[in-house]
């Protein structure tokens, strides 16, 4: 009996693992379906980092055949919208060690400047979306040496 229960548990565990990584709010699925990506941006001075963020988002949207809708606001406001799944990405000169890293999903760094590592912020818990964006960043950096 114990052996059968153990086998049943193991089978259930492996079958449930087939669903991971998952997006509870289906972020990746929604972007692929509606072909639109909502991106929060803080504005600020126009410099090298802003260009890199814009290039990165435009290239990401192309892989999904999606158009980008930009929303400009204060970083904190954009992060709150990200928490509520009202945005899919935020680019705001976000440093890897930001205090928001515990509330949001941060990507792998896409740019280093003066030893500071910069990341994108994504909605928390959207693991399939995070995996997709991280894999994209790795490929993007391989093709664009100036990013890392």
Coordinates of N, CA and C in Angstrom, one line a residue:
X1 N 0.8 -1.2 0.0 CA 0.0 0.0 0.0 C 0.9 1.3 0.0
X2 N 1.9 1.3 0.8 CA 2.8 2.4 0.9 C 3.5 2.6 -0.4
X3 N 3.9 1.5 -1.0 CA 4.6 1.6 -2.3 C 3.7 2.2 -3.4
X4 N 2.4 1.8 -3.4 CA 1.5 2.4 -4.4 C 1.2 3.9 -4.1
X5 N 1.1 4.3 -2.9 CA 1.0 5.7 -2.6 C 2.2 6.5 -3.0
X6 N 3.4 5.9 -2.7 CA 4.6 6.6 -3.1 C 4.7 6.7 -4.6
X7 N 4.3 5.7 -5.3 CA 4.3 5.8 -6.8 C 3.3 6.8 -7.3
X8 N 2.1 6.8 -6.7 CA 1.1 7.8 -7.0 C 1.6 9.2 -6.8
X9 N 2.3 9.4 -5.6 CA 2.8 10.8 -5.3 C 3.9 11.2 -6.3
X10 N 4.8 10.3 -6.6 CA 5.8 10.6 -7.6 C 5.2 10.9 -9.0
X11 N 4.3 10.1 -9.4 CA 3.6 10.4 -10.7 C 2.9 11.8 -10.7
X12 N 2.2 12.1 -9.6 CA 1.5 13.4 -9.5 C 2.6 14.5 -9.5
X13 N 3.7 14.3 -8.8 CA 4.7 15.4 -8.7 C 5.2 15.7 -10.1
X14 N 5.6 14.6 -10.9 CA 6.2 14.8 -12.2 C 5.1 15.4 -13.2
X15 N 3.9 15.0 -13.1 CA 2.9 15.5 -14.0 C 2.6 17.0 -13.7
X16 N 2.6 17.4 -12.4 CA 2.4 18.8 -12.0 C 3.6 19.6 -12.5
X17 N 4.8 19.1 -12.5 CA 6.0 19.8 -12.9 C 5.9 20.2 -14.4
X18 N 5.1 19.5 -15.2 CA 4.9 19.8 -16.6 C 4.3 21.2 -16.8
X19 N 3.7 21.8 -15.8 CA 3.1 23.1 -15.9 C 4.1 24.2 -15.6
X20 N 5.3 23.9 -15.2 CA 6.2 24.9 -14.8 C 7.2 25.2 -15.9
X21 N 7.7 26.4 -16.1 CA 7.3 27.6 -15.4 C 5.9 28.1 -15.8
X22 N 5.2 28.6 -14.9 CA 3.8 29.0 -15.2 C 3.7 30.5 -15.0
X23 N 2.6 31.1 -15.6 CA 2.3 32.5 -15.5 C 0.9 32.5 -15.0
X24 N 0.7 32.7 -13.6 CA -0.7 32.8 -13.1 C -1.6 33.8 -13.8
X25 N -1.0 34.9 -14.3 CA -1.8 35.9 -15.0 C -1.7 35.8 -16.5
X26 N -0.9 34.8 -16.9 CA -0.8 34.4 -18.4 C -0.2 35.6 -19.2
X27 N 0.8 36.3 -18.6 CA 1.4 37.4 -19.3 C 2.0 37.1 -20.7
X28 N 2.8 36.0 -20.7 CA 3.4 35.7 -22.0 C 2.3 35.3 -23.0
X29 N 1.4 34.5 -22.6 CA 0.3 34.1 -23.5 C -0.5 35.3 -24.0
X30 N -0.8 36.3 -23.1 CA -1.6 37.4 -23.5 C -0.8 38.3 -24.6
X31 N 0.5 38.4 -24.3 CA 1.3 39.2 -25.3 C 1.3 38.5 -26.7
X32 N 1.4 37.2 -26.6 CA 1.4 36.5 -27.9 C 0.1 36.5 -28.6
X33 N -1.0 36.5 -27.8 CA -2.3 36.5 -28.4 C -2.8 37.9 -28.9
X34 N -2.6 39.0 -28.1 CA -3.1 40.3 -28.5 C -2.0 41.1 -29.3
X35 N -0.8 40.6 -29.3 CA 0.3 41.2 -30.1 C 0.6 42.7 -29.6
X36 N 0.5 42.9 -28.3 CA 0.8 44.2 -27.7 C 1.5 43.9 -26.4
X37 N 2.5 44.8 -26.1 CA 3.3 44.7 -24.9 C 3.2 46.1 -24.2
X38 N 2.8 46.1 -22.9 CA 2.7 47.4 -22.2 C 3.9 47.6 -21.4
X39 N 4.7 48.6 -21.7 CA 6.0 48.9 -21.0 C 6.0 50.2 -20.3
X40 N 6.4 50.2 -19.0 CA 6.5 51.4 -18.2 C 7.9 51.9 -18.4
X41 N 8.0 53.3 -18.5 CA 9.3 53.9 -18.7 C 9.3 55.2 -17.8
X42 N 10.4 55.5 -17.2 CA 10.5 56.6 -16.2 C 10.9 57.9 -16.9
X43 N 11.3 57.9 -18.1 CA 11.8 59.1 -18.8 C 13.2 59.4 -18.2
X44 N 13.4 60.6 -17.9 CA 14.8 61.0 -17.4 C 15.7 61.5 -18.6
X45 N 16.9 61.7 -18.2 CA 17.9 62.2 -19.3 C 18.1 61.2 -20.4
X46 N 18.2 61.7 -21.6 CA 18.4 60.8 -22.7 C 19.9 60.4 -22.8
X47 N 20.3 59.2 -22.5 CA 21.7 58.8 -22.5 C 21.8 57.4 -23.0
X48 N 23.0 56.8 -22.9 CA 23.4 55.5 -23.4 C 22.4 54.4 -22.8
X49 N 22.1 54.5 -21.6 CA 21.3 53.5 -20.9 C 19.9 53.5 -21.5
X50 N 19.3 54.7 -21.7 CA 18.0 54.8 -22.3 C 17.9 54.2 -23.7
X51 N 19.0 54.5 -24.5 CA 19.0 53.9 -25.8 C 19.1 52.3 -25.7
X52 N 19.9 51.8 -24.8 CA 20.0 50.4 -24.6 C 18.6 49.8 -24.2
X53 N 18.0 50.4 -23.3 CA 16.7 49.9 -22.8 C 15.7 49.9 -24.0
X54 N 15.6 51.0 -24.7 CA 14.7 51.1 -25.9 C 15.0 50.0 -26.9
X55 N 16.3 49.9 -27.3 CA 16.7 48.8 -28.2 C 16.3 47.4 -27.7
X56 N 16.5 47.2 -26.5 CA 16.2 45.9 -25.9 C 14.7 45.6 -26.0
X57 N 13.9 46.6 -25.6 CA 12.4 46.4 -25.6 C 11.9 46.2 -27.0
X58 N 12.5 47.0 -27.9 CA 12.0 46.9 -29.3 C 12.4 45.5 -29.9
X59 N 13.6 45.1 -29.6 CA 14.0 43.7 -30.1 C 13.1 42.6 -29.4
X60 N 12.9 42.8 -28.2 CA 12.0 41.8 -27.5 C 10.6 41.8 -28.1
X61 N 10.1 42.9 -28.3 CA 8.7 43.0 -28.9 C 8.7 42.3 -30.3
X62 N 9.8 42.5 -31.1 CA 9.8 41.9 -32.4 C 9.8 40.4 -32.3
X63 N 10.4 39.8 -31.3 CA 10.4 38.3 -31.2 C 9.0 37.8 -30.9
X64 N 8.2 38.7 -30.4 CA 6.8 38.3 -30.1 C 5.8 38.8 -31.1
X65 N 6.3 39.5 -32.1 CA 5.5 40.2 -33.2 C 4.5 41.1 -32.5
X66 N 4.9 41.8 -31.5 CA 4.0 42.7 -30.7 C 4.4 44.1 -30.9
X67 N 3.4 45.0 -30.8 CA 3.7 46.4 -30.8 C 3.9 46.9 -29.3
X68 N 4.7 47.9 -29.1 CA 4.9 48.4 -27.7 C 4.1 49.6 -27.4
X69 N 3.4 49.6 -26.3 CA 2.7 50.7 -25.8 C 3.5 51.2 -24.6
X70 N 4.0 52.5 -24.7 CA 4.8 53.0 -23.7 C 4.0 53.8 -22.7
X71 N 4.3 53.7 -21.4 CA 3.6 54.5 -20.4 C 4.7 55.1 -19.5
X72 N 4.7 56.4 -19.4 CA 5.7 57.1 -18.7 C 5.1 57.6 -17.3
X73 N 5.9 57.4 -16.3 CA 5.5 57.8 -14.9 C 6.7 57.7 -14.0
X74 N 6.4 58.0 -12.7 CA 7.5 57.8 -11.7 C 7.7 56.3 -11.5
X75 N 8.9 56.0 -11.2 CA 9.3 54.6 -11.0 C 8.4 53.8 -10.0
X76 N 8.1 54.4 -8.9 CA 7.3 53.8 -7.9 C 5.9 53.5 -8.4
X77 N 5.3 54.4 -9.1 CA 4.0 54.3 -9.7 C 4.0 53.1 -10.7
X78 N 5.0 53.1 -11.6 CA 5.1 52.0 -12.5 C 5.3 50.6 -11.9
X79 N 6.1 50.6 -10.8 CA 6.3 49.3 -10.1 C 5.0 48.9 -9.5
X80 N 4.2 49.8 -8.9 CA 2.9 49.4 -8.4 C 2.0 48.8 -9.5
X81 N 2.0 49.4 -10.7 CA 1.2 48.9 -11.8 C 1.7 47.5 -12.2
X82 N 3.0 47.3 -12.1 CA 3.6 46.0 -12.5 C 3.1 45.0 -11.5
X83 N 3.1 45.3 -10.2 CA 2.6 44.4 -9.2 C 1.2 44.0 -9.4
X84 N 0.4 44.9 -10.0 CA -1.0 44.7 -10.2 C -1.2 44.1 -11.6
X85 N -0.2 43.7 -12.3 CA -0.2 43.2 -13.7 C -0.9 44.1 -14.7
X86 N -0.7 45.4 -14.5 CA -1.2 46.4 -15.5 C -0.2 46.7 -16.5
X87 N 1.1 46.4 -16.2 CA 2.2 46.5 -17.2 C 2.9 45.2 -17.3
X88 N 3.6 44.9 -18.4 CA 4.3 43.7 -18.5 C 5.8 43.8 -18.3
X89 N 6.3 45.0 -18.5 CA 7.7 45.3 -18.3 C 7.9 46.7 -17.8
X90 N 8.9 47.0 -17.0 CA 9.3 48.3 -16.6 C 10.8 48.5 -16.9
X91 N 11.1 49.6 -17.6 CA 12.5 50.0 -17.8 C 12.7 51.4 -17.2
X92 N 13.6 51.5 -16.2 CA 13.7 52.7 -15.5 C 15.1 52.8 -14.8
X93 N 16.2 52.5 -15.5 CA 17.5 52.5 -14.9 C 17.5 51.7 -13.6
X94 N 16.9 50.5 -13.7 CA 16.7 49.7 -12.5 C 18.0 48.9 -12.2
X95 N 18.5 49.1 -11.0 CA 19.7 48.5 -10.6 C 19.4 47.1 -10.0
X96 N 20.3 46.2 -10.2 CA 20.1 44.8 -9.8 C 19.8 44.7 -8.3
X97 N 20.3 45.6 -7.5 CA 20.2 45.6 -6.0 C 19.1 46.5 -5.5
X98 N 18.1 46.9 -6.4 CA 17.0 47.7 -5.9 C 16.2 47.1 -4.8
X99 N 15.7 47.9 -3.9 CA 14.9 47.3 -2.8 C 13.6 46.6 -3.4
X100 N 13.2 46.9 -4.6 CA 12.0 46.3 -5.2 C 12.3 44.9 -5.6
X101 N 13.5 44.4 -5.6 CA 13.8 43.1 -6.1 C 13.0 42.0 -5.3
X102 N 12.6 42.3 -4.1 CA 11.8 41.3 -3.3 C 10.3 41.3 -3.6
X103 N 9.9 42.4 -4.3 CA 8.4 42.5 -4.6 C 8.1 42.2 -6.1
X104 N 9.1 42.4 -7.0 CA 9.0 42.2 -8.4 C 9.9 41.1 -8.9
X105 N 9.7 40.7 -10.2 CA 10.7 39.8 -10.8 C 11.7 40.6 -11.6
X106 N 13.0 40.4 -11.3 CA 14.0 41.1 -12.0 C 14.7 40.2 -13.0
X107 N 15.0 40.7 -14.1 CA 15.6 39.8 -15.1 C 17.1 39.7 -14.8
X108 N 17.8 38.9 -15.6 CA 19.2 38.9 -15.6 C 19.7 40.2 -16.1
X109 N 20.9 40.7 -15.6 CA 21.3 42.0 -16.0 C 21.6 42.1 -17.6
X110 N 21.2 43.2 -18.2 CA 21.3 43.4 -19.6 C 22.4 44.4 -19.9
X111 N 22.9 45.1 -18.9 CA 23.9 46.1 -19.1 C 24.6 46.4 -17.8
X112 N 26.0 46.7 -17.9 CA 26.8 47.0 -16.8 C 27.4 48.4 -17.1
X113 N 27.3 49.3 -16.2 CA 27.9 50.6 -16.4 C 28.5 51.0 -15.0
X114 N 29.8 51.3 -15.1 CA 30.6 51.6 -13.8 C 30.3 50.7 -12.7
X115 N 30.4 49.4 -13.0 CA 30.2 48.3 -12.1 C 28.7 48.1 -11.6
X116 N 27.8 48.9 -12.1 CA 26.4 48.8 -11.7 C 25.7 47.9 -12.8
X117 N 24.9 47.0 -12.3 CA 24.2 46.1 -13.2 C 22.8 46.5 -13.3
X118 N 22.3 46.6 -14.6 CA 20.9 47.1 -14.8 C 20.0 45.9 -15.3
X119 N 18.8 45.9 -14.8 CA 17.8 44.9 -15.1 C 16.5 45.5 -15.6
X120 N 15.6 44.6 -16.1 CA 14.3 45.0 -16.4 C 13.4 44.4 -15.2
X121 N 12.3 45.1 -14.9 CA 11.4 44.6 -13.9 C 10.1 44.0 -14.6
X122 N 9.7 42.8 -14.1 CA 8.5 42.1 -14.6 C 7.5 41.9 -13.5
X123 N 6.3 41.5 -13.8 CA 5.3 41.2 -12.8 C 5.8 40.0 -11.9
X124 N 5.5 40.1 -10.6 CA 5.9 39.0 -9.8 C 5.1 37.7 -10.1
X125 N 5.8 36.6 -10.0 CA 5.1 35.3 -10.2 C 4.9 34.8 -11.6
X126 N 5.2 35.7 -12.6 CA 5.0 35.3 -14.0 C 6.3 34.6 -14.5
X127 N 6.5 33.4 -14.1 CA 7.7 32.7 -14.3 C 8.0 32.3 -15.8
X128 N 7.0 32.0 -16.5 CA 7.2 31.7 -18.0 C 7.6 33.0 -18.7
X129 N 7.0 34.1 -18.3 CA 7.4 35.4 -18.9 C 8.8 35.7 -18.5
X130 N 9.2 35.6 -17.3 CA 10.5 35.8 -16.8 C 11.5 34.9 -17.5
X131 N 11.2 33.7 -17.7 CA 12.1 32.8 -18.4 C 12.3 33.2 -19.8
X132 N 11.2 33.6 -20.5 CA 11.3 34.0 -21.9 C 12.2 35.2 -22.0
X133 N 12.0 36.2 -21.2 CA 12.7 37.5 -21.2 C 14.2 37.2 -20.9
X134 N 14.5 36.4 -19.9 CA 15.9 36.1 -19.6 C 16.6 35.4 -20.7
X135 N 15.9 34.4 -21.3 CA 16.5 33.8 -22.5 C 16.8 34.7 -23.6
X136 N 15.8 35.6 -23.8 CA 16.0 36.6 -24.9 C 17.2 37.5 -24.6
X137 N 17.3 38.0 -23.3 CA 18.5 38.9 -23.0 C 19.8 38.2 -23.2
X138 N 19.9 36.9 -22.9 CA 21.1 36.2 -23.1 C 21.4 36.1 -24.6
X139 N 20.5 35.8 -25.4 CA 20.7 35.8 -26.9 C 21.0 37.2 -27.4
X140 N 20.3 38.2 -26.9 CA 20.5 39.5 -27.4 C 21.9 40.0 -27.1
X141 N 22.4 39.7 -25.9 CA 23.8 40.1 -25.5 C 24.8 39.4 -26.3
X142 N 24.5 38.1 -26.7 CA 25.5 37.4 -27.6 C 25.6 38.0 -28.9
X143 N 24.5 38.6 -29.4 CA 24.5 39.2 -30.8 C 25.0 40.7 -30.7
X144 N 24.9 41.3 -29.5 CA 25.2 42.7 -29.4 C 26.3 42.9 -28.2
X145 N 27.5 42.7 -28.6 CA 28.6 42.7 -27.6 C 28.6 43.9 -26.6
X146 N 28.1 45.1 -27.1 CA 28.2 46.3 -26.3 C 27.3 46.2 -25.1
X147 N 26.5 45.2 -24.9 CA 25.5 45.2 -23.8 C 26.0 44.6 -22.5
X148 N 27.2 44.0 -22.6 CA 27.6 43.4 -21.3 C 29.1 43.4 -21.1

